[in-house]
Coordinates of C-alpha atoms in Angstrom, one line a residue:
M1 CA 22.8 13.9 13.0
P2 CA 19.0 14.0 12.6
V3 CA 17.2 15.4 15.5
I4 CA 13.2 15.6 15.5
S5 CA 10.3 16.6 17.7
V6 CA 7.6 14.9 15.9
P7 CA 7.7 11.2 14.9
Q8 CA 6.5 11.8 11.2
A9 CA 9.4 14.0 10.5
F10 CA 11.7 11.0 10.1
N11 CA 11.7 8.5 7.3
E12 CA 14.6 6.6 5.9
E13 CA 14.4 7.4 2.0
E14 CA 17.7 6.1 0.6
L15 CA 17.8 2.3 1.7
Y16 CA 17.9 -0.4 -0.9
V17 CA 18.6 -4.0 -0.4
D18 CA 20.0 -5.8 -3.6
L19 CA 18.3 -9.2 -4.0
S20 CA 20.7 -10.8 -6.3
A21 CA 22.5 -12.9 -3.8
I22 CA 19.3 -14.5 -2.5
Y23 CA 17.5 -15.1 -5.8
G24 CA 20.1 -14.9 -8.5
R25 CA 18.5 -12.2 -10.3
S26 CA 19.2 -8.2 -10.0
L27 CA 16.6 -6.4 -8.1
F28 CA 16.7 -3.6 -5.8
L29 CA 14.3 -3.6 -3.0
K30 CA 13.6 0.1 -1.8
C31 CA 12.9 -0.3 1.9
E32 CA 10.0 1.9 3.1
G33 CA 9.5 0.5 6.5
F34 CA 12.2 2.6 8.6
N35 CA 10.2 5.3 10.1
F36 CA 8.3 5.4 13.5
A37 CA 5.1 4.2 11.9
G38 CA 6.9 1.2 10.2
S39 CA 5.7 1.3 6.6
I40 CA 5.2 3.4 3.4
K41 CA 1.8 4.6 4.7
L42 CA 3.5 7.3 6.8
K43 CA 3.9 9.4 3.5
A44 CA 0.1 9.2 2.5
A45 CA -1.1 9.8 6.2
T46 CA 1.1 12.8 6.7
E47 CA 0.0 14.3 3.3
M48 CA -3.7 13.7 3.8
V49 CA -3.7 15.0 7.3
E50 CA -1.8 18.2 6.4
T51 CA -3.8 18.8 3.4
A52 CA -6.8 18.6 5.5
E53 CA -5.5 21.0 8.0
R54 CA -4.6 23.4 5.4
E55 CA -8.0 23.3 4.0
G56 CA -9.7 23.9 7.3
I57 CA -11.4 20.5 7.5
L58 CA -9.5 19.5 10.4
T59 CA -10.0 21.3 13.7
P60 CA -9.3 20.9 17.4
D61 CA -12.6 19.3 17.8
S62 CA -12.2 16.9 14.9
I63 CA -12.2 13.1 15.3
L64 CA -10.2 11.3 12.7
I65 CA -11.8 8.2 11.1
E66 CA -10.3 5.8 8.5
S67 CA -10.9 2.3 7.2
S68 CA -7.5 0.5 7.1
S69 CA -6.3 -3.2 7.0
G70 CA -3.3 -2.1 9.2
N71 CA -0.5 0.0 8.1
L72 CA -2.3 3.2 7.4
G73 CA -4.1 3.0 10.6
V74 CA -0.7 2.8 12.5
A75 CA 0.4 5.8 10.7
L76 CA -2.7 7.8 11.4
S77 CA -2.5 6.6 15.0
M78 CA 1.1 8.0 15.3
I79 CA 0.2 11.3 13.7
A80 CA -3.1 11.7 15.7
A81 CA -1.1 11.2 18.9
S82 CA 1.6 13.6 17.9
K83 CA -1.0 16.4 16.9
G84 CA -3.5 15.6 19.7
Y85 CA -6.5 14.3 17.4
R86 CA -8.6 11.5 18.5
F87 CA -8.7 8.6 16.0
L88 CA -11.0 5.8 15.2
C89 CA -9.7 3.0 12.8
V90 CA -12.1 0.9 11.4
T91 CA -10.7 -2.5 10.4
D92 CA -11.6 -6.2 10.0
S93 CA -10.5 -9.8 11.3
R94 CA -7.3 -9.9 8.8
C95 CA -5.7 -7.1 10.7
N96 CA -3.0 -8.6 12.5
L97 CA -2.9 -8.7 16.4
A98 CA 0.3 -6.6 16.7
T99 CA -1.3 -3.9 14.4
R100 CA -4.1 -3.5 16.6
L101 CA -2.4 -3.6 19.8
M102 CA 0.0 -0.8 18.3
M103 CA -2.8 1.4 17.5
E104 CA -4.5 1.2 20.8
A105 CA -1.1 1.7 22.4
L106 CA -0.8 5.1 20.6
G107 CA -4.2 6.1 22.0
S108 CA -6.5 5.2 19.0
Q109 CA -9.9 3.4 19.2
V110 CA -10.0 0.2 17.0
H111 CA -13.4 -1.1 15.7
I112 CA -13.4 -4.6 14.0
V113 CA -16.5 -5.0 11.6
A114 CA -18.1 -8.4 12.4
G115 CA -19.4 -9.3 8.9
Q116 CA -18.9 -8.5 5.3
R117 CA -21.1 -7.0 2.5
S118 CA -22.0 -9.5 -0.2
N119 CA -20.6 -7.4 -3.1
G120 CA -17.9 -5.5 -1.4
G121 CA -16.6 -8.1 1.0
L122 CA -15.0 -6.9 4.4
L123 CA -13.8 -3.6 2.8
G124 CA -17.5 -2.9 1.8
A125 CA -18.6 -3.6 5.5
R126 CA -15.9 -1.2 6.9
L127 CA -17.0 1.6 4.5
D128 CA -20.5 1.2 5.7
Y129 CA -19.5 1.5 9.2
V130 CA -17.6 4.7 8.6
R131 CA -20.4 6.2 6.8
A132 CA -22.7 5.5 9.6
M133 CA -20.3 7.1 12.2
C134 CA -20.0 10.1 10.0
A135 CA -23.6 10.4 9.6
S136 CA -24.0 10.1 13.5
D137 CA -21.6 12.9 14.7
D138 CA -20.5 15.8 12.5
R139 CA -17.1 15.9 14.4
Y140 CA -15.9 12.8 12.4
V141 CA -13.6 13.6 9.4
W142 CA -13.0 10.8 7.0
L143 CA -9.9 11.3 5.1
S144 CA -10.9 8.3 2.6
Q145 CA -7.4 6.9 1.5
Y146 CA -9.2 5.3 -1.4
T147 CA -10.2 8.5 -3.0
N148 CA -8.1 11.3 -1.7
P149 CA -5.7 12.6 -4.4
A150 CA -3.2 13.6 -1.5
N151 CA -2.6 9.7 -1.3
W152 CA -0.9 9.5 -4.6
K153 CA 0.5 13.0 -4.4
A154 CA 2.6 12.0 -1.3
H155 CA 4.4 9.5 -3.6
Y156 CA 4.6 11.8 -6.7
Q157 CA 6.3 14.3 -4.4
R158 CA 8.7 12.0 -2.5
T159 CA 8.8 8.4 -3.3
A160 CA 9.2 8.6 -7.1
P161 CA 11.7 11.3 -6.9
A162 CA 13.8 9.4 -4.4
I163 CA 14.1 6.4 -6.7
A164 CA 14.8 8.7 -9.7
R165 CA 17.7 10.3 -7.9
A166 CA 19.2 6.8 -6.9
F167 CA 18.6 5.1 -10.2
P168 CA 19.0 7.6 -13.2
K169 CA 18.9 4.8 -15.6
L170 CA 16.0 2.7 -14.1
D171 CA 14.3 0.5 -16.7
V172 CA 11.5 -1.2 -14.6
L173 CA 9.7 -0.3 -11.5
F174 CA 7.6 -2.9 -9.4
V175 CA 4.9 -1.3 -7.4
G176 CA 2.2 -3.0 -5.2
A177 CA -1.4 -2.2 -5.8
G178 CA -3.7 -1.6 -2.6
T179 CA -5.5 1.7 -2.8
T180 CA -3.0 2.3 -5.8
G181 CA -1.8 5.4 -3.9
T182 CA 2.0 4.6 -4.4
L183 CA 1.4 2.9 -7.8
M184 CA -0.4 6.0 -9.2
G185 CA 2.0 8.6 -7.5
C186 CA 5.2 6.7 -9.1
A187 CA 3.6 6.1 -12.3
R188 CA 2.4 9.8 -12.9
Y189 CA 5.8 11.1 -11.9
F190 CA 7.7 8.9 -14.4
R191 CA 5.3 9.4 -17.2
E192 CA 5.2 13.1 -16.7
S193 CA 9.0 13.4 -16.4
R194 CA 9.4 11.6 -19.6
R195 CA 11.4 8.8 -18.2
P196 CA 11.2 5.6 -20.1
V197 CA 10.4 3.5 -17.1
H198 CA 8.2 0.3 -17.5
I199 CA 5.6 0.3 -14.6
V200 CA 4.6 -3.2 -13.5
A201 CA 1.6 -3.3 -10.9
V202 CA 1.7 -6.2 -8.6
D203 CA -1.7 -7.4 -7.2
S204 CA -2.8 -10.2 -5.3
V205 CA -4.8 -13.2 -6.5
G206 CA -8.4 -12.5 -5.5
S207 CA -8.4 -8.9 -5.8
V208 CA -10.6 -7.2 -8.4
S209 CA -8.2 -4.3 -9.0
F210 CA -7.5 -5.2 -12.4
G211 CA -10.4 -7.4 -13.3
G212 CA -11.0 -11.0 -12.6
P213 CA -13.2 -12.8 -10.0
P214 CA -12.9 -11.9 -6.3
A215 CA -11.6 -14.5 -4.0
R216 CA -10.7 -15.0 -0.3
R217 CA -7.4 -13.2 0.7
M218 CA -6.0 -13.6 4.2
I219 CA -2.9 -11.4 4.2
P220 CA -3.8 -7.7 4.4
G221 CA -1.9 -4.8 2.6
L222 CA -2.3 -5.4 -1.1
G223 CA -5.6 -6.1 -3.3
M224 CA -9.1 -4.6 -3.3
S225 CA -12.5 -6.1 -3.2
V226 CA -13.7 -3.2 -5.4
R227 CA -11.9 -1.4 -8.1
P228 CA -9.7 1.4 -6.6
P229 CA -11.0 4.8 -7.5
L230 CA -7.4 6.2 -7.7
L231 CA -6.6 3.7 -10.3
D232 CA -5.9 5.1 -13.7
E233 CA -4.6 2.1 -15.9
S234 CA -3.5 4.4 -18.7
F235 CA -0.4 5.1 -16.6
V236 CA 0.3 1.4 -15.8
D237 CA 2.4 -0.7 -18.5
E238 CA 1.6 -4.2 -17.0
A239 CA 0.1 -5.8 -14.1
V240 CA 0.6 -9.2 -12.5
R241 CA -1.0 -11.1 -9.8
V242 CA 0.6 -13.3 -6.9
E243 CA -0.9 -16.1 -5.2
E244 CA -0.7 -15.7 -1.3
A245 CA 1.1 -19.0 -0.8
D246 CA 3.9 -17.6 -3.1
T247 CA 3.8 -14.3 -1.0
V248 CA 4.4 -16.4 2.2
R249 CA 7.3 -18.3 0.3
A250 CA 8.9 -14.9 -0.6
C251 CA 8.8 -13.5 2.8
R252 CA 10.2 -16.8 4.5
R253 CA 12.9 -17.0 1.8
L254 CA 14.0 -13.3 2.7
A255 CA 13.8 -14.0 6.4
K256 CA 16.0 -17.3 6.0
R257 CA 18.7 -14.6 4.8
G258 CA 18.2 -12.2 7.7
F259 CA 15.5 -9.9 6.1
L260 CA 12.3 -9.6 7.8
F261 CA 9.7 -8.0 5.5
G262 CA 5.9 -8.0 5.6
G263 CA 3.2 -9.5 3.5
S264 CA 3.1 -6.6 1.0
T265 CA 6.6 -6.9 0.4
G266 CA 6.6 -10.6 -0.1
T267 CA 3.9 -10.1 -2.8
V268 CA 5.8 -7.5 -4.6
V269 CA 9.1 -9.3 -4.5
S270 CA 7.3 -12.5 -5.6
G271 CA 5.5 -10.7 -8.7
A272 CA 8.9 -9.1 -9.6
M273 CA 10.8 -12.2 -9.6
G274 CA 8.3 -13.9 -11.7
W275 CA 8.4 -11.1 -14.1
L276 CA 11.9 -10.9 -14.2
A277 CA 12.1 -14.8 -14.9
R278 CA 9.9 -14.2 -18.0
H279 CA 11.8 -11.7 -19.5
D280 CA 15.5 -11.2 -20.7
A281 CA 16.3 -8.8 -17.7
R282 CA 20.1 -9.6 -17.5
D283 CA 20.7 -5.8 -18.5
L284 CA 17.7 -4.3 -17.0
T285 CA 18.1 -1.9 -14.0
A286 CA 15.0 -3.1 -11.7
V287 CA 13.5 -1.6 -8.5
A288 CA 10.6 -2.9 -6.4
V289 CA 9.1 -1.0 -3.5
A290 CA 8.9 -2.8 -0.2
P291 CA 6.2 -1.1 1.6
D292 CA 6.6 -2.6 5.3
L293 CA 8.6 -4.8 7.6
G294 CA 7.8 -8.1 9.1
E295 CA 7.4 -7.9 12.8
R296 CA 3.5 -7.4 12.4
Y297 CA 3.2 -10.7 10.7
L298 CA 4.8 -12.8 13.2
D299 CA 1.6 -14.5 14.1
T300 CA 0.5 -15.1 10.7
V301 CA 3.1 -15.3 7.6
Y302 CA 5.8 -16.3 10.1
Q303 CA 3.7 -18.6 12.0
A304 CA 4.0 -22.3 11.0
N305 CA 0.6 -23.5 12.1
W306 CA -1.1 -20.5 10.4
V307 CA 0.7 -20.9 7.2
Q308 CA 0.2 -24.8 7.2
A309 CA -3.5 -24.7 7.9
L310 CA -4.2 -22.1 5.2
Y311 CA -1.7 -23.0 2.4
G312 CA -0.3 -26.3 3.1
A313 CA 3.1 -27.7 4.6
D314 CA 5.0 -27.4 1.3
V315 CA 4.6 -23.5 1.6
L316 CA 6.8 -23.7 4.8
D317 CA 9.9 -24.5 2.6
P318 CA 10.8 -21.1 1.2
D319 CA 13.3 -22.5 -1.3
G320 CA 10.4 -24.6 -2.9
Q321 CA 10.5 -22.3 -5.9
A322 CA 13.3 -20.2 -7.3
A323 CA 11.3 -17.4 -8.3
G324 CA 7.9 -16.3 -7.6
P325 CA 5.5 -17.5 -10.4
S326 CA 3.4 -14.4 -10.7
E327 CA 0.4 -14.4 -13.1
P328 CA 0.3 -11.8 -15.8
V329 CA -2.9 -10.0 -15.9
R330 CA -2.3 -8.2 -19.2
S331 CA 0.7 -7.5 -21.6
P332 CA 2.5 -4.2 -22.0
G333 CA 0.8 -1.6 -24.2
S334 CA -2.5 -3.2 -24.0
N335 CA -4.1 -0.4 -22.3
T336 CA -3.2 2.9 -24.1
R337 CA -6.3 4.8 -23.3
S338 CA -6.2 8.3 -21.8
R339 CA -8.5 9.7 -19.4
Q340 CA -9.3 13.0 -17.9
E341 CA -7.4 13.6 -14.7
R342 CA -9.4 13.2 -11.7
D343 CA -10.8 16.3 -10.1
D344 CA -8.3 17.4 -7.6
S345 CA -10.6 19.6 -5.7
W346 CA -12.1 16.8 -4.0
T347 CA -12.0 17.3 -0.2
P348 CA -12.1 14.6 2.5
A349 CA -15.4 15.6 4.5
S350 CA -18.1 18.0 4.1
P351 CA -19.3 20.1 7.1
E352 CA -21.4 17.1 7.9
G353 CA -18.5 15.0 8.4
R354 CA -19.2 12.9 5.3
P355 CA -17.2 12.3 2.2
R356 CA -18.1 15.2 -0.1
R357 CA -16.9 13.2 -3.3
G358 CA -15.9 9.7 -4.3
A359 CA -18.1 8.0 -1.8
W360 CA -18.7 4.3 -2.8

């Protein structure tokens, strides 16, 4: 019987959903939403905060500040409340109302940027605000999930080993690409442990993480308007992109069978099913990482008027497509370059409260 005294001490690591009965194709979905933060971001948030504490960057007078589209903000709000830190989450209009209210209920302050930068979108505007706040007050500590190696190390140390234990003969792993912390932690682990696991990154159409033109994205979680600094493509075998309409279809199809997952999970499932449909996957053991649950998307992905206004009425039919038609970005083995490992001595904030390295 688990007994805990702080919320970040609990995370269900061993739960998988077999999607074969829903999609007719074998795919094991690793459920990362069963913790008090409700998403996989709890791992990265915990590792980044504890690393900053060990290095003496966080003090009792510090004010945590971070840019987040939602899930990391909730995780940091929870940890800040548990540890007694003040926290300011800088987000934008795509952040779900339920997520904002949750952060405020946990005692955090939420700032929603009003505009966007022409070359960096909403994310660029969020980062500009974070930098301005850090320059205005040296108590601010920016953990910078986009450049902080503790982000991917959390998944190198926890997520990937858990998958390896559960599936010793794993063939292919599908991981969503946002900051690419989960992706890089898992990919590095399987590469360095010399496991022949095919790593497929799943991105959103309109994201520039793996190239391609930027476009409007309305569902928060995956995708970036600038190239993720943590991303090293030499660890990734293949990448696919998913249209947001197919993200919605996947979420609603899972919900029709009783599984309420979030937008990031819908993107990963759609991308994985599209990949499996294009390959002879009958004898493959495939796992996909489901980053979150669906309660925070009730007023968007699961709200008929919102969906119809953005994507059309046909998207409301979750069985409109048997498998998510993901778009391949590049084929396996097309990127075999090697790069020097990023400098792990990077620290999140200087004595002035600004990022010391990795600033955008």
